[in-house]
């Protein structure tokens, strides 16, 4: 399966249509989910992704999850929603409870990648800006351009003046991504910190599926 970040950002990913469990996920998690499937031989898991750019429009997530669960429920033994709250203000959890499907606990993907318990221990990091592997590759599409910083770089301090550190939560040991994350920190005027998280709680959630 070839995954292109631009497609995952704007279009998501269609399911293959086979497998007993449907993973309904954010496109920003597709690379990690596919890697875990291959590593563990989880051929019973099928994957469908909503567009990753909906992180910037969380109001779209809940209606789409409701529609897909209603449409796909009879085709699978089980559906797992591979999102955390992701800016929905508790609405996604409420929808999953109403639909009778499970979702990954946590406030956002940064938390479950690092591990919710470990991330909670950093709750005082209110001046930290977080990146994952995917968001490092797609930083311009998710942050720089939507905020207009490609056209108005003078707005940088208005958006990020209260941040002090860029924390790169690395899912893989990829030197090129570390270099790219460090360059983003430099562009934003932030101190750079790298933490290797691996797949965190995501691996456990898929194993339970």
PDB file of C-alpha atoms in Angstrom:
ATOM      1  CA  UNK A   1       0.000   0.000   0.000  1.00  0.00           C
ATOM      2  CA  UNK A   2       1.435   3.359  -1.076  1.00  0.00           C
ATOM      3  CA  UNK A   3       0.555   6.219   1.233  1.00  0.00           C
ATOM      4  CA  UNK A   4       1.055   9.790   0.065  1.00  0.00           C
ATOM      5  CA  UNK A   5       0.944  12.490   2.705  1.00  0.00           C
ATOM      6  CA  UNK A   6      -0.851  14.954   0.451  1.00  0.00           C
ATOM      7  CA  UNK A   7      -3.656  12.448  -0.177  1.00  0.00           C
ATOM      8  CA  UNK A   8      -3.904  11.562   3.512  1.00  0.00           C
ATOM      9  CA  UNK A   9      -4.083  15.249   4.370  1.00  0.00           C
ATOM     10  CA  UNK A  10      -6.791  16.262   1.928  1.00  0.00           C
ATOM     11  CA  UNK A  11      -8.697  13.094   0.985  1.00  0.00           C
ATOM     12  CA  UNK A  12      -8.069  10.453   3.636  1.00  0.00           C
ATOM     13  CA  UNK A  13      -7.931   6.770   2.709  1.00  0.00           C
ATOM     14  CA  UNK A  14     -10.630   4.376   1.487  1.00  0.00           C
ATOM     15  CA  UNK A  15     -10.921   0.925   3.104  1.00  0.00           C
ATOM     16  CA  UNK A  16      -9.887  -2.172   1.189  1.00  0.00           C
ATOM     17  CA  UNK A  17     -13.199  -3.827   2.028  1.00  0.00           C
ATOM     18  CA  UNK A  18     -11.901  -6.939   3.765  1.00  0.00           C
ATOM     19  CA  UNK A  19     -11.080  -7.778   7.359  1.00  0.00           C
ATOM     20  CA  UNK A  20     -13.210  -8.334  10.419  1.00  0.00           C
ATOM     21  CA  UNK A  21     -12.426  -5.063  12.234  1.00  0.00           C
ATOM     22  CA  UNK A  22     -12.620  -1.600  10.676  1.00  0.00           C
ATOM     23  CA  UNK A  23     -10.212   0.999  12.001  1.00  0.00           C
ATOM     24  CA  UNK A  24     -11.764   4.412  11.364  1.00  0.00           C
ATOM     25  CA  UNK A  25      -8.815   6.724  11.794  1.00  0.00           C
ATOM     26  CA  UNK A  26      -7.352  10.140  11.172  1.00  0.00           C
ATOM     27  CA  UNK A  27      -5.214  10.312   8.055  1.00  0.00           C
ATOM     28  CA  UNK A  28      -2.345  11.600  10.202  1.00  0.00           C
ATOM     29  CA  UNK A  29      -2.094   8.103  11.730  1.00  0.00           C
ATOM     30  CA  UNK A  30      -2.187   6.049   8.537  1.00  0.00           C
ATOM     31  CA  UNK A  31       1.568   5.436   8.240  1.00  0.00           C
ATOM     32  CA  UNK A  32       1.828   4.230  11.824  1.00  0.00           C
ATOM     33  CA  UNK A  33      -1.263   1.997  11.590  1.00  0.00           C
ATOM     34  CA  UNK A  34      -0.095   0.386   8.358  1.00  0.00           C
ATOM     35  CA  UNK A  35       3.370  -0.170   9.872  1.00  0.00           C
ATOM     36  CA  UNK A  36       1.867  -1.857  12.931  1.00  0.00           C
ATOM     37  CA  UNK A  37      -0.392  -4.021  10.770  1.00  0.00           C
ATOM     38  CA  UNK A  38       2.578  -5.234   8.731  1.00  0.00           C
ATOM     39  CA  UNK A  39       4.809  -5.739  11.741  1.00  0.00           C
ATOM     40  CA  UNK A  40       2.252  -7.853  13.584  1.00  0.00           C
ATOM     41  CA  UNK A  41       0.470  -9.567  10.683  1.00  0.00           C
ATOM     42  CA  UNK A  42      -2.856  -7.988  11.641  1.00  0.00           C
ATOM     43  CA  UNK A  43      -4.599  -8.860   8.399  1.00  0.00           C
ATOM     44  CA  UNK A  44      -7.980  -8.896  10.127  1.00  0.00           C
ATOM     45  CA  UNK A  45      -7.792  -5.102  10.476  1.00  0.00           C
ATOM     46  CA  UNK A  46      -9.085  -2.932   7.631  1.00  0.00           C
ATOM     47  CA  UNK A  47      -8.299   0.786   7.578  1.00  0.00           C
ATOM     48  CA  UNK A  48     -10.315   3.822   6.551  1.00  0.00           C
ATOM     49  CA  UNK A  49      -9.016   7.336   7.191  1.00  0.00           C
ATOM     50  CA  UNK A  50     -10.739  10.691   7.274  1.00  0.00           C
ATOM     51  CA  UNK A  51      -8.740  13.651   5.901  1.00  0.00           C
ATOM     52  CA  UNK A  52      -5.962  14.587   8.299  1.00  0.00           C
ATOM     53  CA  UNK A  53      -6.532  18.304   7.664  1.00  0.00           C
ATOM     54  CA  UNK A  54      -9.762  17.976   9.637  1.00  0.00           C
ATOM     55  CA  UNK A  55      -7.554  18.520  12.673  1.00  0.00           C
ATOM     56  CA  UNK A  56      -8.059  22.149  11.649  1.00  0.00           C
ATOM     57  CA  UNK A  57     -11.832  21.601  11.338  1.00  0.00           C
ATOM     58  CA  UNK A  58     -12.794  19.256  14.208  1.00  0.00           C
ATOM     59  CA  UNK A  59     -16.477  20.050  13.719  1.00  0.00           C
ATOM     60  CA  UNK A  60     -16.382  17.795  10.636  1.00  0.00           C
ATOM     61  CA  UNK A  61     -15.108  14.720  12.462  1.00  0.00           C
ATOM     62  CA  UNK A  62     -18.148  13.673  14.501  1.00  0.00           C
ATOM     63  CA  UNK A  63     -20.739  13.809  11.674  1.00  0.00           C
ATOM     64  CA  UNK A  64     -18.404  11.835   9.402  1.00  0.00           C
ATOM     65  CA  UNK A  65     -17.780   9.191  12.071  1.00  0.00           C
ATOM     66  CA  UNK A  66     -21.526   8.816  12.617  1.00  0.00           C
ATOM     67  CA  UNK A  67     -22.198   8.424   8.897  1.00  0.00           C
ATOM     68  CA  UNK A  68     -19.415   5.888   8.325  1.00  0.00           C
ATOM     69  CA  UNK A  69     -20.293   3.759  11.346  1.00  0.00           C
ATOM     70  CA  UNK A  70     -23.916   3.656  10.198  1.00  0.00           C
ATOM     71  CA  UNK A  71     -22.843   2.707   6.676  1.00  0.00           C
ATOM     72  CA  UNK A  72     -20.168   0.143   7.576  1.00  0.00           C
ATOM     73  CA  UNK A  73     -21.499  -1.463  10.747  1.00  0.00           C
ATOM     74  CA  UNK A  74     -22.976  -4.523   9.034  1.00  0.00           C
ATOM     75  CA  UNK A  75     -19.815  -5.154   6.983  1.00  0.00           C
ATOM     76  CA  UNK A  76     -17.520  -5.694   9.995  1.00  0.00           C
ATOM     77  CA  UNK A  77     -17.618  -7.522  13.304  1.00  0.00           C
ATOM     78  CA  UNK A  78     -16.360  -4.432  15.075  1.00  0.00           C
ATOM     79  CA  UNK A  79     -15.391  -0.810  14.443  1.00  0.00           C
ATOM     80  CA  UNK A  80     -12.650   1.001  16.377  1.00  0.00           C
ATOM     81  CA  UNK A  81     -12.429   4.784  16.084  1.00  0.00           C
ATOM     82  CA  UNK A  82      -8.725   5.625  16.022  1.00  0.00           C
ATOM     83  CA  UNK A  83      -9.011   9.191  17.205  1.00  0.00           C
ATOM     84  CA  UNK A  84      -8.548  10.806  20.574  1.00  0.00           C
ATOM     85  CA  UNK A  85     -10.785  13.796  21.405  1.00  0.00           C
ATOM     86  CA  UNK A  86      -8.923  15.848  18.777  1.00  0.00           C
ATOM     87  CA  UNK A  87     -10.596  19.165  19.524  1.00  0.00           C
ATOM     88  CA  UNK A  88     -14.194  17.915  19.490  1.00  0.00           C
ATOM     89  CA  UNK A  89     -14.837  18.966  23.083  1.00  0.00           C
ATOM     90  CA  UNK A  90     -16.024  15.529  24.159  1.00  0.00           C
ATOM     91  CA  UNK A  91     -18.485  15.214  21.280  1.00  0.00           C
ATOM     92  CA  UNK A  92     -16.591  12.374  19.610  1.00  0.00           C
ATOM     93  CA  UNK A  93     -16.587  10.278  22.780  1.00  0.00           C
ATOM     94  CA  UNK A  94     -20.306  10.973  23.240  1.00  0.00           C
ATOM     95  CA  UNK A  95     -20.982   9.914  19.641  1.00  0.00           C
ATOM     96  CA  UNK A  96     -18.957   6.723  20.033  1.00  0.00           C
ATOM     97  CA  UNK A  97     -20.815   5.885  23.242  1.00  0.00           C
ATOM     98  CA  UNK A  98     -24.102   6.466  21.450  1.00  0.00           C
ATOM     99  CA  UNK A  99     -23.016   4.316  18.501  1.00  0.00           C
ATOM    100  CA  UNK A 100     -21.623   1.556  20.716  1.00  0.00           C
ATOM    101  CA  UNK A 101     -18.101   1.710  19.273  1.00  0.00           C
ATOM    102  CA  UNK A 102     -14.767   2.174  21.043  1.00  0.00           C
ATOM    103  CA  UNK A 103     -12.238   4.951  20.544  1.00  0.00           C
ATOM    104  CA  UNK A 104      -8.716   5.589  21.787  1.00  0.00           C
ATOM    105  CA  UNK A 105      -8.714   7.547  25.052  1.00  0.00           C
ATOM    106  CA  UNK A 106      -6.793  10.778  25.383  1.00  0.00           C
ATOM    107  CA  UNK A 107      -7.033  14.451  24.455  1.00  0.00           C
ATOM    108  CA  UNK A 108      -5.091  14.192  21.163  1.00  0.00           C
ATOM    109  CA  UNK A 109      -2.594  12.079  19.233  1.00  0.00           C
ATOM    110  CA  UNK A 110       0.396  13.714  20.946  1.00  0.00           C
ATOM    111  CA  UNK A 111      -0.870  12.252  24.197  1.00  0.00           C
ATOM    112  CA  UNK A 112      -1.435   8.670  23.084  1.00  0.00           C
ATOM    113  CA  UNK A 113       1.782   8.594  21.067  1.00  0.00           C
ATOM    114  CA  UNK A 114       3.788   9.512  24.135  1.00  0.00           C
ATOM    115  CA  UNK A 115       1.450   7.435  26.304  1.00  0.00           C
ATOM    116  CA  UNK A 116      -1.440   9.135  28.082  1.00  0.00           C
ATOM    117  CA  UNK A 117       0.053   8.594  31.536  1.00  0.00           C
ATOM    118  CA  UNK A 118       3.450   9.964  30.527  1.00  0.00           C
ATOM    119  CA  UNK A 119       1.897  12.879  28.681  1.00  0.00           C
ATOM    120  CA  UNK A 120      -0.193  13.762  31.727  1.00  0.00           C
ATOM    121  CA  UNK A 121       3.047  14.058  33.693  1.00  0.00           C
ATOM    122  CA  UNK A 122       3.984  16.917  31.334  1.00  0.00           C
ATOM    123  CA  UNK A 123       0.718  18.774  31.907  1.00  0.00           C
ATOM    124  CA  UNK A 124       2.648  21.865  32.960  1.00  0.00           C
ATOM    125  CA  UNK A 125       4.221  22.194  29.493  1.00  0.00           C
ATOM    126  CA  UNK A 126       1.856  24.962  28.465  1.00  0.00           C
ATOM    127  CA  UNK A 127       4.589  26.671  26.434  1.00  0.00           C
ATOM    128  CA  UNK A 128       5.397  23.576  24.329  1.00  0.00           C
ATOM    129  CA  UNK A 129       4.364  23.143  20.705  1.00  0.00           C
ATOM    130  CA  UNK A 130       4.186  19.474  19.629  1.00  0.00           C
ATOM    131  CA  UNK A 131       4.918  17.737  16.352  1.00  0.00           C
ATOM    132  CA  UNK A 132       4.656  14.084  15.290  1.00  0.00           C
ATOM    133  CA  UNK A 133       6.338  12.459  12.293  1.00  0.00           C
ATOM    134  CA  UNK A 134       3.354  13.202  10.063  1.00  0.00           C
ATOM    135  CA  UNK A 135       2.939  16.787  11.230  1.00  0.00           C
ATOM    136  CA  UNK A 136       6.649  17.386  10.750  1.00  0.00           C
ATOM    137  CA  UNK A 137       6.326  16.316   7.123  1.00  0.00           C
ATOM    138  CA  UNK A 138       3.108  18.311   6.673  1.00  0.00           C
ATOM    139  CA  UNK A 139       3.909  21.359   8.814  1.00  0.00           C
ATOM    140  CA  UNK A 140       3.404  23.865   6.017  1.00  0.00           C
ATOM    141  CA  UNK A 141       0.042  22.357   5.038  1.00  0.00           C
ATOM    142  CA  UNK A 142      -1.255  22.195   8.625  1.00  0.00           C
ATOM    143  CA  UNK A 143       0.253  25.256  10.261  1.00  0.00           C
ATOM    144  CA  UNK A 144       2.254  27.671   8.141  1.00  0.00           C
ATOM    145  CA  UNK A 145      -0.135  28.171   5.217  1.00  0.00           C
ATOM    146  CA  UNK A 146      -3.479  27.962   7.086  1.00  0.00           C
ATOM    147  CA  UNK A 147      -2.266  30.679   9.453  1.00  0.00           C
ATOM    148  CA  UNK A 148      -1.110  32.815   6.532  1.00  0.00           C
ATOM    149  CA  UNK A 149       2.501  32.838   7.677  1.00  0.00           C
ATOM    150  CA  UNK A 150       3.701  32.107   4.148  1.00  0.00           C
ATOM    151  CA  UNK A 151       2.259  35.491   3.168  1.00  0.00           C
ATOM    152  CA  UNK A 152       2.570  37.386   6.440  1.00  0.00           C
ATOM    153  CA  UNK A 153       5.563  36.106   8.449  1.00  0.00           C
ATOM    154  CA  UNK A 154       5.268  39.159  10.674  1.00  0.00           C
ATOM    155  CA  UNK A 155       2.311  37.411  12.360  1.00  0.00           C
ATOM    156  CA  UNK A 156       4.585  34.705  13.789  1.00  0.00           C
ATOM    157  CA  UNK A 157       4.967  36.331  17.181  1.00  0.00           C
ATOM    158  CA  UNK A 158       1.221  36.922  17.470  1.00  0.00           C
ATOM    159  CA  UNK A 159       0.514  33.215  16.980  1.00  0.00           C
ATOM    160  CA  UNK A 160       3.476  31.654  18.752  1.00  0.00           C
ATOM    161  CA  UNK A 161       4.933  34.324  21.004  1.00  0.00           C
ATOM    162  CA  UNK A 162       3.830  32.460  24.151  1.00  0.00           C
ATOM    163  CA  UNK A 163       5.566  29.205  23.101  1.00  0.00           C
ATOM    164  CA  UNK A 164       9.106  28.442  24.213  1.00  0.00           C
ATOM    165  CA  UNK A 165       9.851  24.879  23.065  1.00  0.00           C
ATOM    166  CA  UNK A 166       9.060  22.710  20.065  1.00  0.00           C
ATOM    167  CA  UNK A 167       8.756  19.099  21.209  1.00  0.00           C
ATOM    168  CA  UNK A 168       9.139  16.587  18.406  1.00  0.00           C
ATOM    169  CA  UNK A 169       7.517  13.294  19.421  1.00  0.00           C
ATOM    170  CA  UNK A 170       9.279  10.905  17.046  1.00  0.00           C
ATOM    171  CA  UNK A 171       7.529   7.697  16.041  1.00  0.00           C
ATOM    172  CA  UNK A 172      10.571   6.547  14.060  1.00  0.00           C
ATOM    173  CA  UNK A 173      14.323   7.066  14.189  1.00  0.00           C
ATOM    174  CA  UNK A 174      14.555   9.047  10.966  1.00  0.00           C
ATOM    175  CA  UNK A 175      17.425  11.573  10.943  1.00  0.00           C
ATOM    176  CA  UNK A 176      15.861  13.530   8.070  1.00  0.00           C
ATOM    177  CA  UNK A 177      12.678  14.091  10.082  1.00  0.00           C
ATOM    178  CA  UNK A 178      14.679  15.157  13.124  1.00  0.00           C
ATOM    179  CA  UNK A 179      16.544  17.658  10.952  1.00  0.00           C
ATOM    180  CA  UNK A 180      13.267  18.910   9.513  1.00  0.00           C
ATOM    181  CA  UNK A 181      11.688  19.288  12.964  1.00  0.00           C
ATOM    182  CA  UNK A 182      14.778  21.179  14.163  1.00  0.00           C
ATOM    183  CA  UNK A 183      14.518  23.539  11.175  1.00  0.00           C
ATOM    184  CA  UNK A 184      10.852  24.158  12.013  1.00  0.00           C
ATOM    185  CA  UNK A 185      11.840  25.025  15.577  1.00  0.00           C
ATOM    186  CA  UNK A 186      14.427  27.456  14.221  1.00  0.00           C
ATOM    187  CA  UNK A 187      11.851  28.996  11.882  1.00  0.00           C
ATOM    188  CA  UNK A 188       9.493  29.492  14.823  1.00  0.00           C
ATOM    189  CA  UNK A 189      12.232  30.773  17.113  1.00  0.00           C
ATOM    190  CA  UNK A 190      11.710  27.931  19.599  1.00  0.00           C
ATOM    191  CA  UNK A 191      14.058  25.689  21.554  1.00  0.00           C
ATOM    192  CA  UNK A 192      14.132  22.210  20.038  1.00  0.00           C
ATOM    193  CA  UNK A 193      13.528  18.992  21.981  1.00  0.00           C
ATOM    194  CA  UNK A 194      13.195  15.495  20.537  1.00  0.00           C
ATOM    195  CA  UNK A 195      11.486  12.654  22.410  1.00  0.00           C
ATOM    196  CA  UNK A 196      11.292   9.205  20.905  1.00  0.00           C
ATOM    197  CA  UNK A 197       7.763   7.961  21.587  1.00  0.00           C
ATOM    198  CA  UNK A 198       7.451   5.099  19.131  1.00  0.00           C
ATOM    199  CA  UNK A 199       3.802   4.189  18.661  1.00  0.00           C
ATOM    200  CA  UNK A 200       2.862   4.593  22.324  1.00  0.00           C
ATOM    201  CA  UNK A 201      -0.692   3.668  23.291  1.00  0.00           C
ATOM    202  CA  UNK A 202      -1.644   3.272  19.625  1.00  0.00           C
ATOM    203  CA  UNK A 203       0.080  -0.115  19.486  1.00  0.00           C
ATOM    204  CA  UNK A 204      -1.825  -1.356  22.543  1.00  0.00           C
ATOM    205  CA  UNK A 205      -5.151  -0.115  21.168  1.00  0.00           C
ATOM    206  CA  UNK A 206      -4.659  -1.947  17.881  1.00  0.00           C
ATOM    207  CA  UNK A 207      -3.467  -5.078  19.655  1.00  0.00           C
ATOM    208  CA  UNK A 208      -6.707  -5.095  21.650  1.00  0.00           C
ATOM    209  CA  UNK A 209      -8.643  -4.772  18.395  1.00  0.00           C
TER     210      UNK A 209
END
